[in-house]
Tab-separated table of C-alpha atoms and ligand atoms in Angstrom:
chain	number	residue	atom	x	y	z
A	1	UNK	CA	-186.560	-152.260	168.691
A	2	UNK	CA	-183.353	-153.661	170.137
A	3	UNK	CA	-183.005	-154.674	173.553
A	4	UNK	CA	-180.300	-152.353	175.320
A	5	UNK	CA	-180.411	-153.084	179.107
A	6	UNK	CA	-181.905	-155.963	181.294
A	7	UNK	CA	-181.904	-154.882	185.093
A	8	UNK	CA	-183.001	-156.793	187.959
A	9	UNK	CA	-183.996	-155.546	191.449
A	10	UNK	CA	-184.659	-157.337	194.564
A	11	UNK	CA	-187.358	-155.765	196.669
A	12	UNK	CA	-188.139	-156.760	200.269
A	13	UNK	CA	-190.460	-156.027	203.094
A	14	UNK	CA	-190.172	-157.290	206.779
A	15	UNK	CA	-193.480	-158.173	207.900
A	16	UNK	CA	-194.954	-156.629	211.100
A	17	UNK	CA	-196.742	-160.020	211.948
A	18	UNK	CA	-195.332	-163.323	210.613
A	19	UNK	CA	-197.668	-165.957	209.347
A	20	UNK	CA	-197.268	-169.583	208.474
A	21	UNK	CA	-198.750	-172.403	206.216
A	22	UNK	CA	-198.044	-176.091	206.447
A	23	UNK	CA	-194.649	-175.874	205.057
A	24	UNK	CA	-192.920	-172.700	206.776
A	25	UNK	CA	-193.286	-169.392	208.281
A	26	UNK	CA	-193.127	-166.070	206.374
A	27	UNK	CA	-191.282	-163.172	208.295
A	28	UNK	CA	-190.584	-161.091	205.069
A	29	UNK	CA	-191.603	-160.720	201.554
A	30	UNK	CA	-188.797	-160.664	198.967
A	31	UNK	CA	-189.229	-160.627	195.166
A	32	UNK	CA	-186.971	-160.061	192.151
A	33	UNK	CA	-188.415	-157.741	189.307
A	34	UNK	CA	-186.902	-157.383	185.983
A	35	UNK	CA	-186.844	-154.233	183.752
A	36	UNK	CA	-186.081	-154.450	179.982
A	37	UNK	CA	-185.147	-151.335	178.269
A	38	UNK	CA	-184.872	-150.760	174.678
A	39	UNK	CA	-182.513	-148.462	172.700
A	40	UNK	CA	-185.387	-145.833	172.414
A	41	UNK	CA	-185.808	-145.816	176.145
A	42	UNK	CA	-189.048	-147.666	176.330
A	43	UNK	CA	-189.124	-150.244	178.986
A	44	UNK	CA	-191.249	-153.278	180.246
A	45	UNK	CA	-191.549	-154.834	183.687
A	46	UNK	CA	-191.615	-158.536	184.810
A	47	UNK	CA	-191.245	-160.487	187.948
A	48	UNK	CA	-190.265	-163.989	188.896
A	49	UNK	CA	-191.973	-166.263	191.449
A	50	UNK	CA	-189.395	-168.004	193.613
A	51	UNK	CA	-186.402	-167.215	195.877
A	52	UNK	CA	-185.418	-163.730	194.704
A	53	UNK	CA	-181.700	-164.130	194.862
A	54	UNK	CA	-181.795	-167.159	192.577
A	55	UNK	CA	-184.160	-165.554	190.238
A	56	UNK	CA	-181.867	-162.661	189.965
A	57	UNK	CA	-178.951	-164.998	189.140
A	58	UNK	CA	-180.968	-166.650	186.405
A	59	UNK	CA	-181.729	-163.244	184.981
A	60	UNK	CA	-177.903	-162.523	184.961
A	61	UNK	CA	-177.336	-165.717	183.017
A	62	UNK	CA	-180.000	-165.044	180.399
A	63	UNK	CA	-178.845	-161.345	179.877
A	64	UNK	CA	-175.991	-161.771	177.332
A	65	UNK	CA	-178.187	-163.866	175.076
A	66	UNK	CA	-180.748	-161.112	174.879
A	67	UNK	CA	-179.000	-157.857	174.438
A	68	UNK	CA	-179.299	-156.617	170.900
A	69	UNK	CA	-182.046	-158.730	170.231
A	70	UNK	CA	-185.578	-157.566	168.825
A	71	UNK	CA	-187.995	-157.315	171.742
A	72	UNK	CA	-191.008	-157.865	169.554
A	73	UNK	CA	-189.786	-161.482	168.834
A	74	UNK	CA	-191.280	-162.774	172.108
A	75	UNK	CA	-191.369	-166.426	170.854
A	76	UNK	CA	-187.834	-166.490	169.520
A	77	UNK	CA	-186.542	-164.923	172.734
A	78	UNK	CA	-188.301	-167.303	174.640
A	79	UNK	CA	-186.850	-170.263	172.632
A	80	UNK	CA	-183.270	-168.810	173.089
A	81	UNK	CA	-183.720	-168.706	176.903
A	82	UNK	CA	-185.155	-172.231	176.877
A	83	UNK	CA	-182.308	-173.783	174.919
A	84	UNK	CA	-179.807	-172.132	176.759
A	85	UNK	CA	-181.279	-173.526	180.239
A	86	UNK	CA	-182.903	-176.790	179.214
A	87	UNK	CA	-179.782	-178.870	180.092
A	88	UNK	CA	-179.853	-177.686	183.640
A	89	UNK	CA	-183.372	-176.467	184.564
A	90	UNK	CA	-186.271	-178.304	183.075
A	91	UNK	CA	-188.237	-177.371	186.262
A	92	UNK	CA	-187.541	-174.772	189.058
A	93	UNK	CA	-186.290	-171.401	189.599
A	94	UNK	CA	-184.340	-170.621	186.355
A	95	UNK	CA	-187.804	-170.914	184.662
A	96	UNK	CA	-188.957	-168.154	187.081
A	97	UNK	CA	-186.126	-166.064	185.715
A	98	UNK	CA	-187.092	-166.855	182.223
A	99	UNK	CA	-190.615	-166.138	183.020
A	100	UNK	CA	-189.825	-162.746	184.466
A	101	UNK	CA	-188.046	-161.747	181.373
A	102	UNK	CA	-190.824	-163.044	179.022
A	103	UNK	CA	-193.454	-160.937	181.121
A	104	UNK	CA	-191.251	-157.807	180.576
A	105	UNK	CA	-191.051	-158.512	176.969
A	106	UNK	CA	-194.836	-158.767	176.678
A	107	UNK	CA	-195.223	-155.754	178.540
A	108	UNK	CA	-192.965	-153.970	176.010
A	109	UNK	CA	-194.481	-155.497	172.931
A	110	UNK	CA	-197.946	-154.070	174.191
A	111	UNK	CA	-196.270	-150.607	174.586
A	112	UNK	CA	-194.683	-150.842	171.121
A	113	UNK	CA	-197.791	-151.942	169.563
A	114	UNK	CA	-200.058	-149.696	171.644
A	115	UNK	CA	-202.481	-152.463	172.836
A	116	UNK	CA	-202.885	-154.350	176.132
A	117	UNK	CA	-201.518	-157.902	176.436
A	118	UNK	CA	-205.001	-159.381	176.475
A	119	UNK	CA	-205.456	-157.865	173.055
A	120	UNK	CA	-202.076	-159.120	171.875
A	121	UNK	CA	-203.000	-162.522	173.007
A	122	UNK	CA	-205.844	-162.681	170.540
A	123	UNK	CA	-208.497	-160.399	172.091
A	124	UNK	CA	-210.231	-159.721	175.362
A	125	UNK	CA	-213.174	-161.990	176.238
A	126	UNK	CA	-214.088	-159.844	179.314
A	127	UNK	CA	-213.242	-156.504	181.082
A	128	UNK	CA	-213.224	-157.861	184.429
A	129	UNK	CA	-212.207	-160.863	186.256
A	130	UNK	CA	-213.296	-162.528	189.551
A	131	UNK	CA	-210.575	-162.499	192.283
A	132	UNK	CA	-210.593	-164.898	195.172
A	133	UNK	CA	-209.105	-163.847	198.408
A	134	UNK	CA	-206.305	-165.957	199.639
A	135	UNK	CA	-205.620	-165.617	203.409
A	136	UNK	CA	-206.644	-167.447	206.363
A	137	UNK	CA	-203.018	-168.616	207.244
A	138	UNK	CA	-201.782	-169.927	210.584
A	139	UNK	CA	-200.638	-167.506	213.430
A	140	UNK	CA	-199.453	-168.568	216.726
A	141	UNK	CA	-201.366	-168.575	219.971
A	142	UNK	CA	-204.766	-169.885	221.022
A	143	UNK	CA	-208.086	-169.098	219.463
A	144	UNK	CA	-206.937	-169.830	215.680
A	145	UNK	CA	-210.373	-170.788	214.686
A	146	UNK	CA	-211.844	-167.648	216.140
A	147	UNK	CA	-209.176	-165.492	214.314
A	148	UNK	CA	-209.824	-167.343	211.070
A	149	UNK	CA	-213.474	-166.733	211.530
A	150	UNK	CA	-213.166	-163.004	212.108
A	151	UNK	CA	-210.710	-162.803	209.010
A	152	UNK	CA	-213.301	-164.736	206.722
A	153	UNK	CA	-215.921	-162.165	207.798
A	154	UNK	CA	-213.707	-159.346	206.763
A	155	UNK	CA	-213.452	-160.923	203.234
A	156	UNK	CA	-217.301	-161.342	203.110
A	157	UNK	CA	-217.666	-157.648	204.012
A	158	UNK	CA	-215.191	-156.539	201.438
A	159	UNK	CA	-217.418	-158.254	198.675
A	160	UNK	CA	-215.367	-161.351	197.815
A	161	UNK	CA	-217.323	-164.127	196.206
A	162	UNK	CA	-214.667	-166.685	196.810
A	163	UNK	CA	-212.147	-167.334	199.607
A	164	UNK	CA	-209.291	-169.737	200.209
A	165	UNK	CA	-207.825	-170.964	203.356
A	166	UNK	CA	-205.018	-173.013	204.475
A	167	UNK	CA	-205.297	-176.613	205.790
A	168	UNK	CA	-202.375	-178.885	206.662
A	169	UNK	CA	-201.947	-178.348	210.462
A	170	UNK	CA	-203.586	-181.719	211.481
A	171	UNK	CA	-206.920	-183.341	210.216
A	172	UNK	CA	-208.558	-182.604	213.383
A	173	UNK	CA	-207.630	-178.800	213.636
A	174	UNK	CA	-208.237	-178.462	209.849
A	175	UNK	CA	-211.916	-179.724	210.390
A	176	UNK	CA	-212.270	-177.263	213.125
A	177	UNK	CA	-211.068	-174.366	211.335
A	178	UNK	CA	-212.858	-175.172	208.156
A	179	UNK	CA	-216.154	-175.425	210.138
A	180	UNK	CA	-215.460	-172.096	211.818
A	181	UNK	CA	-214.614	-170.400	208.433
A	182	UNK	CA	-217.701	-171.728	206.727
A	183	UNK	CA	-220.074	-170.820	209.447
A	184	UNK	CA	-218.596	-167.231	209.218
A	185	UNK	CA	-218.843	-166.993	205.460
A	186	UNK	CA	-222.285	-168.427	205.112
A	187	UNK	CA	-223.256	-170.986	202.347
A	188	UNK	CA	-223.194	-168.285	199.440
A	189	UNK	CA	-219.482	-167.753	199.094
A	190	UNK	CA	-217.092	-170.227	197.478
A	191	UNK	CA	-214.523	-171.679	200.104
A	192	UNK	CA	-211.489	-173.460	198.786
A	193	UNK	CA	-208.867	-175.275	200.994
A	194	UNK	CA	-205.159	-175.528	200.204
A	195	UNK	CA	-202.871	-178.169	202.132
A	196	UNK	CA	-199.596	-177.055	200.224
A	197	UNK	CA	-198.885	-180.917	199.717
A	198	UNK	CA	-198.897	-181.466	203.593
A	199	UNK	CA	-200.553	-184.893	203.480
A	200	UNK	CA	-199.926	-188.457	202.507
A	201	UNK	CA	-202.537	-190.042	200.303
A	202	UNK	CA	-204.439	-191.686	203.065
A	203	UNK	CA	-204.394	-188.526	205.053
A	204	UNK	CA	-205.722	-186.492	202.168
A	205	UNK	CA	-208.442	-189.011	201.505
A	206	UNK	CA	-209.580	-188.733	205.062
A	207	UNK	CA	-209.553	-184.905	205.182
A	208	UNK	CA	-211.469	-184.791	201.917
A	209	UNK	CA	-214.100	-187.096	203.319
A	210	UNK	CA	-214.460	-184.949	206.430
A	211	UNK	CA	-214.532	-181.630	204.409
A	212	UNK	CA	-217.200	-182.620	201.923
A	213	UNK	CA	-219.902	-181.498	204.259
A	214	UNK	CA	-218.592	-177.924	204.012
A	215	UNK	CA	-219.280	-177.443	200.313
A	216	UNK	CA	-215.749	-176.916	199.392
A	217	UNK	CA	-215.013	-175.782	195.925
A	218	UNK	CA	-211.647	-177.248	195.469
A	219	UNK	CA	-208.871	-179.119	197.478
A	220	UNK	CA	-205.585	-177.734	196.469
A	221	UNK	CA	-202.290	-179.521	196.452
A	222	UNK	CA	-203.538	-182.352	198.865
A	223	UNK	CA	-200.329	-184.361	198.404
A	224	UNK	CA	-196.946	-183.969	196.951
A	225	UNK	CA	-196.990	-182.429	193.442
A	226	UNK	CA	-194.550	-185.235	192.229
A	227	UNK	CA	-197.335	-187.909	193.078
A	228	UNK	CA	-199.622	-187.622	190.028
A	229	UNK	CA	-201.258	-191.079	190.655
A	230	UNK	CA	-202.349	-189.977	194.122
A	231	UNK	CA	-203.987	-186.910	192.711
A	232	UNK	CA	-205.759	-188.948	190.156
A	233	UNK	CA	-206.937	-191.533	192.776
A	234	UNK	CA	-208.014	-188.984	195.136
A	235	UNK	CA	-210.156	-187.307	192.433
A	236	UNK	CA	-212.106	-190.513	191.985
A	237	UNK	CA	-212.445	-190.880	195.823
A	238	UNK	CA	-214.048	-187.397	196.626
A	239	UNK	CA	-216.786	-185.212	195.469
A	240	UNK	CA	-214.447	-182.163	196.009
A	241	UNK	CA	-212.736	-180.906	192.927
A	242	UNK	CA	-208.992	-181.221	193.026
A	243	UNK	CA	-206.568	-178.321	192.217
A	244	UNK	CA	-202.843	-178.092	191.721
A	245	UNK	CA	-199.915	-176.889	189.466
A	246	UNK	CA	-198.398	-173.923	191.256
A	247	UNK	CA	-195.200	-176.098	191.322
A	248	UNK	CA	-195.546	-177.115	187.780
A	249	UNK	CA	-193.425	-175.810	184.905
A	250	UNK	CA	-193.750	-175.548	181.133
A	251	UNK	CA	-196.117	-177.338	178.757
A	252	UNK	CA	-194.306	-180.613	179.385
A	253	UNK	CA	-195.193	-180.561	183.007
A	254	UNK	CA	-198.797	-179.524	182.536
A	255	UNK	CA	-199.086	-182.305	180.111
A	256	UNK	CA	-198.192	-184.875	182.466
A	257	UNK	CA	-200.610	-183.206	184.936
A	258	UNK	CA	-203.480	-183.290	182.384
A	259	UNK	CA	-202.843	-186.721	180.935
A	260	UNK	CA	-202.647	-188.384	184.448
A	261	UNK	CA	-206.070	-186.802	185.029
A	262	UNK	CA	-204.866	-185.418	188.281
A	263	UNK	CA	-206.662	-182.072	188.618
A	264	UNK	CA	-209.943	-180.385	187.883
A	265	UNK	CA	-208.328	-176.990	188.150
A	266	UNK	CA	-204.639	-176.215	186.990
A	267	UNK	CA	-203.032	-173.317	188.651
A	268	UNK	CA	-199.926	-172.055	186.660
A	269	UNK	CA	-198.041	-169.299	187.840
A	270	UNK	CA	-197.255	-167.025	184.931
A	271	UNK	CA	-194.158	-165.817	186.860
A	272	UNK	CA	-192.771	-169.208	187.075
A	273	UNK	CA	-194.219	-171.847	184.815
A	274	UNK	CA	-192.829	-170.158	181.592
A	275	UNK	CA	-194.210	-166.681	181.318
A	276	UNK	CA	-196.975	-165.395	179.256
A	277	UNK	CA	-195.735	-167.060	176.134
A	278	UNK	CA	-195.760	-170.496	177.640
A	279	UNK	CA	-198.882	-170.056	180.012
A	280	UNK	CA	-201.084	-169.057	177.039
A	281	UNK	CA	-200.088	-172.581	175.528
A	282	UNK	CA	-200.891	-174.187	178.726
A	283	UNK	CA	-204.199	-172.633	178.857
A	284	UNK	CA	-204.967	-173.727	175.357
A	285	UNK	CA	-203.858	-177.337	176.207
A	286	UNK	CA	-205.838	-177.330	179.465
A	287	UNK	CA	-209.015	-176.625	177.381
A	288	UNK	CA	-208.516	-179.813	175.281
A	289	UNK	CA	-208.554	-181.916	178.684
A	290	UNK	CA	-211.345	-179.995	180.114
A	291	UNK	CA	-209.310	-178.581	182.985
A	292	UNK	CA	-210.153	-175.069	184.299
A	293	UNK	CA	-207.137	-172.556	184.554
A	294	UNK	CA	-207.053	-170.412	187.660
A	295	UNK	CA	-203.606	-168.508	187.638
A	296	UNK	CA	-201.606	-168.702	190.847
A	297	UNK	CA	-200.227	-165.189	191.911
A	298	UNK	CA	-198.095	-164.403	194.968
A	299	UNK	CA	-196.221	-161.066	194.176
A	300	UNK	CA	-196.515	-157.479	193.300
A	301	UNK	CA	-199.103	-155.740	190.723
A	302	UNK	CA	-196.872	-156.882	188.021
A	303	UNK	CA	-197.695	-160.505	188.559
A	304	UNK	CA	-201.484	-159.634	189.217
A	305	UNK	CA	-201.450	-157.555	185.932
A	306	UNK	CA	-199.900	-160.504	184.095
A	307	UNK	CA	-202.501	-162.917	185.371
A	308	UNK	CA	-205.392	-160.316	184.601
A	309	UNK	CA	-204.228	-159.889	180.976
A	310	UNK	CA	-203.969	-163.624	180.558
A	311	UNK	CA	-207.468	-164.288	182.285
A	312	UNK	CA	-209.002	-161.639	180.077
A	313	UNK	CA	-208.063	-163.826	176.998
A	314	UNK	CA	-208.378	-167.448	177.961
A	315	UNK	CA	-211.425	-169.262	177.011
A	316	UNK	CA	-213.449	-170.608	180.075
A	317	UNK	CA	-214.666	-174.016	178.934
A	318	UNK	CA	-217.037	-175.571	178.016
A	319	UNK	CA	-218.889	-172.389	177.082
A	320	UNK	CA	-222.487	-171.429	177.508
A	321	UNK	CA	-224.784	-168.417	177.609
A	322	UNK	CA	-224.296	-167.875	181.441
A	323	UNK	CA	-220.579	-168.992	181.677
A	324	UNK	CA	-218.839	-168.867	184.889
A	325	UNK	CA	-216.405	-165.872	185.308
A	326	UNK	CA	-212.729	-166.153	184.836
A	327	UNK	CA	-210.853	-166.409	188.228
A	328	UNK	CA	-207.603	-165.379	189.448
A	329	UNK	CA	-205.892	-165.607	193.012
A	330	UNK	CA	-205.475	-162.428	194.998
A	331	UNK	CA	-203.369	-162.757	197.994
A	332	UNK	CA	-204.574	-160.776	201.119
A	333	UNK	CA	-201.770	-161.190	203.348
A	334	UNK	CA	-199.485	-158.388	204.501
A	335	UNK	CA	-197.577	-157.294	201.506
A	336	UNK	CA	-196.471	-153.681	200.795
A	337	UNK	CA	-194.707	-154.695	197.650
A	338	UNK	CA	-198.191	-155.762	196.300
A	339	UNK	CA	-200.007	-152.625	197.778
A	340	UNK	CA	-197.560	-149.794	197.083
A	341	UNK	CA	-194.867	-150.542	194.612
A	342	UNK	CA	-196.884	-150.349	191.381
A	343	UNK	CA	-199.630	-148.171	189.868
A	344	UNK	CA	-202.493	-148.847	189.518
A	345	UNK	CA	-202.946	-150.671	192.713
A	346	UNK	CA	-205.447	-153.552	192.330
A	347	UNK	CA	-208.410	-153.325	194.720
A	348	UNK	CA	-211.340	-155.378	193.933
A	349	UNK	CA	-214.794	-153.942	193.781
A	350	UNK	CA	-217.578	-156.564	194.422
A	351	UNK	CA	-214.909	-159.207	194.329
A	352	UNK	CA	-213.965	-158.266	190.771
A	353	UNK	CA	-210.924	-156.601	189.341
A	354	UNK	CA	-210.812	-154.581	186.026
A	355	UNK	CA	-208.246	-155.653	183.434
A	356	UNK	CA	-206.122	-152.754	182.702
A	357	UNK	CA	-206.658	-151.054	179.150
A	358	UNK	CA	-203.303	-149.124	179.064
A	359	UNK	CA	-200.805	-150.612	176.595
A	360	UNK	CA	-198.694	-153.678	177.826
A	361	UNK	CA	-199.506	-155.086	181.096
A	362	UNK	CA	-201.169	-151.749	182.201
A	363	UNK	CA	-199.006	-151.402	185.164
A	364	UNK	CA	-195.847	-149.275	186.227
A	365	UNK	CA	-193.320	-149.348	189.071
A	366	UNK	CA	-192.974	-146.278	191.250
A	367	UNK	CA	-189.284	-145.357	190.995
A	368	UNK	CA	-189.030	-143.797	194.598
A	369	UNK	CA	-190.770	-146.741	196.099
A	370	UNK	CA	-188.591	-149.107	194.108
A	371	UNK	CA	-185.557	-147.425	195.809
A	372	UNK	CA	-187.285	-147.616	199.155
A	373	UNK	CA	-188.021	-151.278	198.917
A	374	UNK	CA	-184.644	-152.302	197.494
A	375	UNK	CA	-182.691	-154.862	199.519
A	376	UNK	CA	-179.064	-153.982	200.134
B	1	MG	MG1	-201.453	-172.899	196.806
């Protein structure tokens, strides 16, 4: 079961139409994938969430410590990577490199033991997971509220039960946009808003007060992820649940988030926060604080499969006869890397995604398309 090879691949797509959120504009998508291969030729796939060139450099750093090691020992290998990076990278992109390798190791472990990752994690609690549509970004030109309203209508017709939109342009514009989207969706679909930490505490309080009338299911990253006290204070001042955690890392980071009572919903990204090994522990810890876990995803089918496998296993607290479904994020922006690179392709039916049953993550990369999307 020895690891023979660790390869990284940066795949890229130039977007036909750029889009933006409160922080910057996207003109392309670029993702670093990792393939870990054993002596017997069996391989597993992972990916990192973060700037692809930096994720790749982190994988290069970890490689020599892992070659020749037993791939089944996911916990030990995680610890080796952690100890070698701790002094420089208690947060941030090196942990995305660690996460990418960890995800690939879980894929491999499932293939070696002939079971899906959710079974390896302790068992499947469900066969399908609700996916919420992430879209409704900002585009240039007049008539944004109308365009958002049309896009929201599309998600409704596709069968999504929950949709997330961007805020963070300005309070007045946000109110107009949210009103247009809520009217378009109707009242029976969950609507969440995400500011990507665009606002000060005072602004976030003001926007939350204004948005309460639109029945918002959560307000995501209202303020800087560093300002735990502002999150906690905002939670007390609004009836809208508060979400965050896509910029948080490791058990230690999430412990701070939970102990400060900052969020109702925590959103670790498996491909950044420490991989499947660590996010399983974060999910267990979240339950002890009464916090709901909804994994953040922003990548290829590998990241989606990892989130599905984890969501298939985690406990949705507090537990009752008709408990709510597990939920994951499903980005709907233009992304051929998500739509074409991996098989199976994850298309929700009636807003739900099936958790793959095949060994490991249950997803594979198309060789030809990998070459096609490789960046020079
Ligand atoms: Mg977000």
